[in-house]
Amino acid sequence: MSDTVDETASGAATDPVLQRLSTLDRFLPIWIGVAMAVGLLLGRLVDGLDDALAAVEVGSVSLPIAIGLLIMMYPVLARVRYDELGHVTSDTRMLGASILLNWVLGPALMFALAWLLLPDLPEYRTGLIIVGLARCIAMVLIWNDLACGDREAAAILVAINAVFQILAFAFLGYFYLQVLPGWLGLEQTALDVSVWGIAKSVLVFLGIPLLAGFLTRTLGERARGRDWYESTFLPRIGPAALYGLLFTIVLLFALQGDTITSQPLDVARIAVPLLAYFVLMWGGAMLLTRALGFDYPRATAVSFTAAGNNFELAIAVAIGVFGVTSGQALAGVVGPLIEVPALVGLVYVSLWARRFFRDAPSTDPAVPDTGATR
């Protein structure tokens, strides 16, 4: 993205936010579509590729995909101003809204959509409920950054999701798959999930890049100062986040390409509640945060962390409990197939909707530079 540009009423009309995005950012949906297509073709045409990618795993996720995720998340977390996190944690309204959206409304909405739209497909329904329980701790940082959200707020909310995920995932799985269906007279499904398995996923995909980002900023600022760190170092590593995202998408869809392309009608059935979920969660969060008087950067951070899901964990749980060829696993795989283009589209909607929010404080970067153009 281009450097920060002050917006005025007249400037906003003549200099739209989208026109200030870099070529890479502006056409990101195209690059992601190409990456998905390449991955699907590789998985479909190259025999044994899925087995090769899955041969070595980190936290129940293919090692190459794990590397892609770490590369993707590191530059974003290296941008966080950790000395300003105290201002974020003091915002109890934002923290409360995020917890409500992520851990009360999100799982409940996915449960309702799964039962309403897939009443005759119990395996896919269960898989979607698992996706709804796995709150996002990875790609949401990319979407938030592209939408000019508050990086510090997003980092805190992602960390809160990580802690809640370790503590609450197994309990919520039991509640939504056994207890609540029993109360409603619906079919019940057992879910045996290891708390340590969830903790490993969080430690790998959030803990490692978070520690690396913190150490990089601390040591970099101590050695060369904040001006050098933010004006020289960050633009150099910035593009790695988007390249890591595209690399991860190629590998993810290569790993599951045959499964997706061999069952197109099932994929379409699963896609409908997923798409409804992402739109409703993001839209509802934006409306709620605007009603609460949030500025745009924090409203964006809350909305994208509410709409995104940790599909790595959802896929790992579905495969571990129900098997790699199960309908539950297929539902988990379809998750990123729909989530990635849906949330990329919502980035552009978010940038457009910025005009409806009160001005951000002067200390917040109106249009942060992701470094994609450097």
XYZ file of C-alpha atoms in Angstrom:
374
model
C 0.000 0.000 0.000
C 1.067 3.573 -0.416
C 2.216 5.739 2.459
C -0.277 7.229 4.873
C -2.406 9.906 3.287
C -4.566 12.260 5.326
C -8.183 12.002 4.345
C -10.514 14.945 4.085
C -14.064 15.073 2.891
C -12.927 16.385 -0.479
C -9.833 14.178 -0.625
C -11.830 11.053 0.025
C -13.904 11.744 -3.050
C -10.944 12.420 -5.368
C -8.447 9.964 -3.852
C -10.300 6.738 -2.994
C -8.622 4.297 -0.632
C -8.633 1.552 -3.226
C -6.655 3.725 -5.655
C -3.890 3.950 -3.057
C -3.418 0.190 -2.831
C -0.357 -1.332 -4.471
C -0.788 -3.422 -7.590
C -0.237 -6.571 -5.540
C -2.846 -5.540 -2.963
C -5.399 -4.227 -5.464
C -5.437 -7.429 -7.486
C -5.034 -9.768 -4.523
C -8.294 -11.648 -5.279
C -6.880 -12.497 -8.724
C -3.570 -13.721 -7.306
C -5.409 -15.786 -4.699
C -7.716 -17.243 -7.363
C -4.686 -18.212 -9.419
C -2.998 -19.738 -6.364
C -6.106 -21.787 -5.558
C -6.397 -22.977 -9.164
C -2.710 -23.925 -9.307
C -3.017 -25.828 -6.046
C -6.131 -27.699 -7.174
C -4.494 -28.634 -10.480
C -1.322 -29.804 -8.779
C -3.284 -31.934 -6.327
C -5.361 -33.381 -9.133
C -2.655 -33.974 -11.734
C 0.479 -34.868 -9.746
C 0.194 -38.380 -8.331
C 1.370 -38.772 -4.770
C 1.791 -35.037 -4.178
C -0.672 -35.009 -1.297
C 1.150 -37.900 0.371
C 4.492 -36.162 -0.099
C 3.211 -32.899 1.398
C 1.672 -34.734 4.347
C 4.735 -36.917 4.984
C 6.112 -34.570 7.646
C 3.739 -32.692 9.940
C 4.017 -29.935 12.532
C 1.110 -29.795 14.952
C -0.927 -32.119 12.681
C -0.358 -29.766 9.716
C 1.876 -30.476 6.704
C 5.399 -29.093 7.237
C 5.456 -27.055 3.984
C 2.102 -25.493 4.911
C 3.384 -24.784 8.420
C 6.409 -23.002 6.931
C 4.138 -20.960 4.673
C 1.977 -19.925 7.603
C 4.980 -18.855 9.668
C 6.397 -16.822 6.778
C 2.980 -15.250 6.275
C 2.483 -14.235 9.902
C 5.986 -13.071 10.844
C 6.056 -9.723 8.943
C 2.629 -8.760 10.298
C 3.616 -9.496 13.892
C 6.947 -7.744 13.387
C 4.931 -4.589 12.588
C 3.077 -4.573 15.899
C 4.172 -1.813 18.285
C 4.348 -3.949 21.398
C 4.981 -0.967 23.649
C 1.504 0.324 22.742
C -0.417 -2.836 23.643
C -1.341 -1.369 27.016
C -3.639 1.119 25.261
C -5.420 -1.800 23.577
C -5.850 -3.963 26.660
C -7.386 -1.028 28.517
C -10.251 -0.940 26.005
C -12.610 -3.262 27.876
C -15.483 -2.582 25.458
C -13.444 -3.834 22.522
C -12.237 -6.909 24.399
C -15.752 -7.683 25.595
C -17.238 -7.260 22.112
C -14.599 -9.576 20.634
C -15.157 -12.293 23.227
C -18.924 -12.078 22.724
C -18.623 -12.309 18.930
C -15.987 -15.042 18.868
C -17.016 -17.342 21.663
C -20.777 -16.859 22.001
C -22.275 -15.630 18.741
C -19.833 -17.229 16.265
C -20.204 -20.880 17.313
C -23.969 -20.415 17.820
C -24.385 -18.938 14.322
C -22.425 -21.754 12.657
C -24.438 -24.332 14.612
C -27.692 -22.743 13.422
C -26.583 -22.449 9.786
C -25.258 -26.019 9.709
C -28.535 -27.444 10.990
C -30.717 -25.181 8.841
C -28.873 -25.724 5.553
C -27.465 -29.255 5.976
C -30.174 -31.125 7.934
C -29.719 -34.242 5.771
C -25.895 -34.313 5.799
C -24.727 -35.041 9.362
C -21.029 -35.492 8.558
C -20.722 -32.152 6.781
C -22.840 -30.510 9.447
C -20.501 -31.728 12.175
C -17.485 -30.561 10.193
C -18.928 -27.066 9.871
C -19.666 -26.873 13.577
C -16.024 -27.778 14.248
C -14.942 -24.977 11.880
C -17.163 -22.562 13.810
C -15.479 -23.501 17.081
C -11.951 -22.896 15.750
C -11.467 -19.139 16.042
C -8.911 -17.488 13.792
C -5.298 -17.049 14.929
C -3.497 -16.827 11.568
C -4.678 -15.277 8.296
C -6.892 -12.734 10.044
C -3.757 -10.647 10.633
C -3.274 -10.363 6.871
C -6.905 -9.392 6.196
C -6.852 -6.854 9.035
C -3.639 -5.301 7.736
C -4.937 -5.033 4.169
C -8.134 -3.408 5.447
C -6.117 -0.836 7.440
C -7.210 -2.216 10.786
C -5.479 -1.661 14.120
C -2.489 -4.038 14.187
C -1.983 -3.862 17.939
C -5.676 -4.565 18.574
C -5.662 -7.486 16.131
C -2.589 -8.988 17.815
C -4.232 -8.788 21.243
C -7.528 -10.246 19.989
C -5.708 -13.092 18.239
C -3.802 -13.843 21.456
C -7.085 -13.896 23.406
C -8.554 -16.280 20.827
C -5.525 -18.526 21.240
C -5.942 -18.740 25.017
C -9.693 -19.309 24.785
C -9.106 -21.935 22.107
C -6.932 -24.010 24.408
C -9.340 -23.673 27.326
C -12.729 -23.810 25.600
C -12.534 -25.748 22.316
C -13.108 -29.223 23.756
C -15.859 -27.990 26.097
C -17.677 -26.116 23.323
C -17.342 -29.130 21.019
C -19.039 -31.283 23.635
C -21.747 -28.654 24.152
C -22.591 -28.014 20.500
C -22.306 -31.610 19.300
C -23.874 -33.451 22.222
C -25.523 -31.291 24.881
C -27.361 -28.698 22.773
C -28.608 -31.196 20.149
C -29.893 -33.347 23.016
C -31.807 -30.416 24.478
C -33.308 -29.663 21.060
C -34.109 -33.291 20.242
C -31.543 -33.399 17.412
C -28.927 -35.962 16.443
C -25.892 -36.038 18.746
C -22.228 -36.502 17.773
C -19.279 -37.295 20.025
C -16.053 -35.261 19.757
C -12.926 -36.471 21.534
C -10.311 -33.710 21.301
C -6.953 -33.441 23.091
C -6.350 -30.123 24.820
C -2.611 -30.613 24.245
C -3.250 -31.098 20.509
C -4.998 -27.721 20.391
C -2.239 -26.111 22.464
C 0.435 -27.394 20.052
C -1.361 -25.828 17.109
C -1.590 -22.480 18.916
C 2.029 -22.565 20.060
C 3.329 -23.338 16.579
C 1.198 -21.037 14.437
C 0.933 -18.107 16.836
C 3.681 -18.527 19.419
C 6.665 -18.832 17.043
C 5.916 -15.838 14.774
C 4.765 -13.773 17.759
C 8.058 -14.342 19.566
C 10.042 -13.707 16.378
C 8.136 -10.480 15.688
C 8.604 -9.224 19.249
C 12.342 -9.974 19.281
C 12.838 -8.438 15.835
C 11.192 -5.155 16.815
C 12.871 -5.016 20.230
C 16.376 -5.733 18.943
C 15.937 -3.717 15.739
C 14.746 -0.583 17.523
C 17.429 -0.949 20.160
C 20.164 -1.226 17.530
C 19.020 1.267 14.864
C 15.998 3.137 16.240
C 12.285 3.125 15.432
C 12.571 5.353 12.360
C 15.000 2.966 10.641
C 13.009 -0.082 11.726
C 9.683 1.195 10.369
C 10.907 3.086 7.294
C 13.647 0.723 6.087
C 13.426 -2.739 7.651
C 9.652 -3.297 7.610
C 9.199 -2.387 3.921
C 11.884 -4.951 3.076
C 10.152 -7.849 4.833
C 6.573 -6.682 4.172
C 6.015 -8.488 0.838
C 6.910 -11.814 2.488
C 3.513 -11.813 4.230
C 1.568 -11.845 0.973
C 3.994 -14.199 -0.741
C 3.698 -16.539 2.224
C -0.089 -16.316 1.968
C -0.071 -17.276 -1.733
C 2.461 -20.073 -1.112
C 0.299 -21.453 1.708
C -2.828 -21.388 -0.449
C -1.120 -23.278 -3.278
C 0.089 -25.995 -0.915
C -3.171 -26.213 1.012
C -5.252 -26.754 -2.104
C -2.656 -29.078 -3.624
C -2.920 -31.208 -0.489
C -6.716 -31.449 -0.772
C -7.166 -30.811 -4.501
C -8.357 -34.292 -5.432
C -10.890 -34.364 -2.593
C -12.362 -30.999 -3.560
C -12.512 -31.547 -7.324
C -13.939 -35.071 -7.060
C -17.002 -33.965 -5.038
C -18.110 -30.626 -6.551
C -21.786 -30.906 -5.550
C -20.899 -31.662 -1.939
C -18.489 -28.733 -1.951
C -21.302 -26.471 -3.189
C -23.623 -27.628 -0.381
C -20.957 -26.989 2.236
C -20.061 -23.610 0.710
C -23.515 -22.068 1.208
C -23.564 -21.997 5.051
C -19.875 -21.049 5.110
C -20.412 -18.030 2.873
C -23.463 -16.975 4.891
C -21.438 -17.325 8.092
C -18.522 -15.144 6.953
C -20.777 -12.384 5.642
C -23.087 -12.381 8.673
C -20.270 -12.462 11.224
C -18.276 -9.708 9.562
C -21.292 -7.541 8.781
C -22.804 -8.006 12.230
C -19.492 -7.175 13.898
C -19.062 -4.007 11.831
C -22.593 -2.859 12.687
C -22.094 -3.646 16.384
C -18.769 -1.852 16.633
C -20.110 1.189 14.793
C -23.103 1.300 17.143
C -20.683 1.158 20.091
C -18.775 4.135 18.705
C -15.542 2.356 17.751
C -13.193 4.062 15.312
C -12.567 2.318 12.004
C -9.214 0.629 12.809
C -10.515 -1.081 15.954
C -13.874 -1.920 14.395
C -11.997 -3.594 11.542
C -9.769 -5.587 13.905
C -12.791 -6.837 15.864
C -14.772 -7.665 12.710
C -12.090 -9.668 10.919
C -11.096 -11.601 14.039
C -14.787 -12.436 14.490
C -15.314 -13.547 10.887
C -12.150 -15.626 10.415
C -11.599 -19.199 11.512
C -8.586 -21.356 12.348
C -9.046 -23.841 9.512
C -5.686 -25.505 10.301
C -7.017 -26.573 13.693
C -10.454 -27.486 12.307
C -8.954 -29.727 9.614
C -6.541 -31.347 12.091
C -9.358 -32.082 14.564
C -11.699 -33.430 11.871
C -9.016 -35.723 10.432
C -7.808 -36.836 13.862
C -11.285 -37.698 15.159
C -13.182 -38.819 12.047
C -10.469 -39.758 9.511
C -8.922 -38.171 6.422
C -11.652 -39.427 4.063
C -14.568 -38.402 6.299
C -17.231 -35.866 5.444
C -16.162 -33.884 8.500
C -12.650 -33.559 7.040
C -14.049 -32.465 3.667
C -16.090 -29.732 5.381
C -12.925 -28.526 7.082
C -11.052 -28.459 3.779
C -13.820 -26.479 2.082
C -13.490 -23.881 4.870
C -10.437 -22.064 3.422
C -11.762 -22.599 -0.116
C -14.619 -20.244 0.799
C -12.992 -18.201 3.570
C -10.033 -16.919 1.574
C -11.916 -15.283 -1.340
C -14.802 -14.251 0.943
C -12.586 -12.367 3.378
C -10.497 -10.874 0.592
C -13.739 -9.499 -0.826
C -14.682 -8.184 2.610
C -11.345 -6.329 2.759
C -12.531 -4.233 -0.164
C -15.993 -3.809 1.343
C -14.348 -2.732 4.585
C -12.238 -0.086 2.860
C -15.367 1.244 1.179
C -17.323 1.213 4.474
C -14.667 3.268 6.232
C -16.531 6.458 5.305
C -19.322 5.500 7.731
C -17.039 5.521 10.804
C -15.837 8.407 12.876
C -12.259 9.512 12.231
C -9.534 7.417 13.831
C -7.251 9.057 16.427
C -4.296 10.858 14.897
C -1.913 8.263 16.331
C -3.438 5.502 14.200
C -2.011 5.078 10.678
C -4.902 5.802 8.331
C -3.474 3.661 5.556
C -0.601 1.492 6.814
C 2.052 0.487 4.318
C 2.293 -3.292 4.040
C 5.510 -2.989 2.092
C 4.037 -4.845 -0.849
C 5.219 -2.128 -3.226
C 8.770 -1.940 -1.962
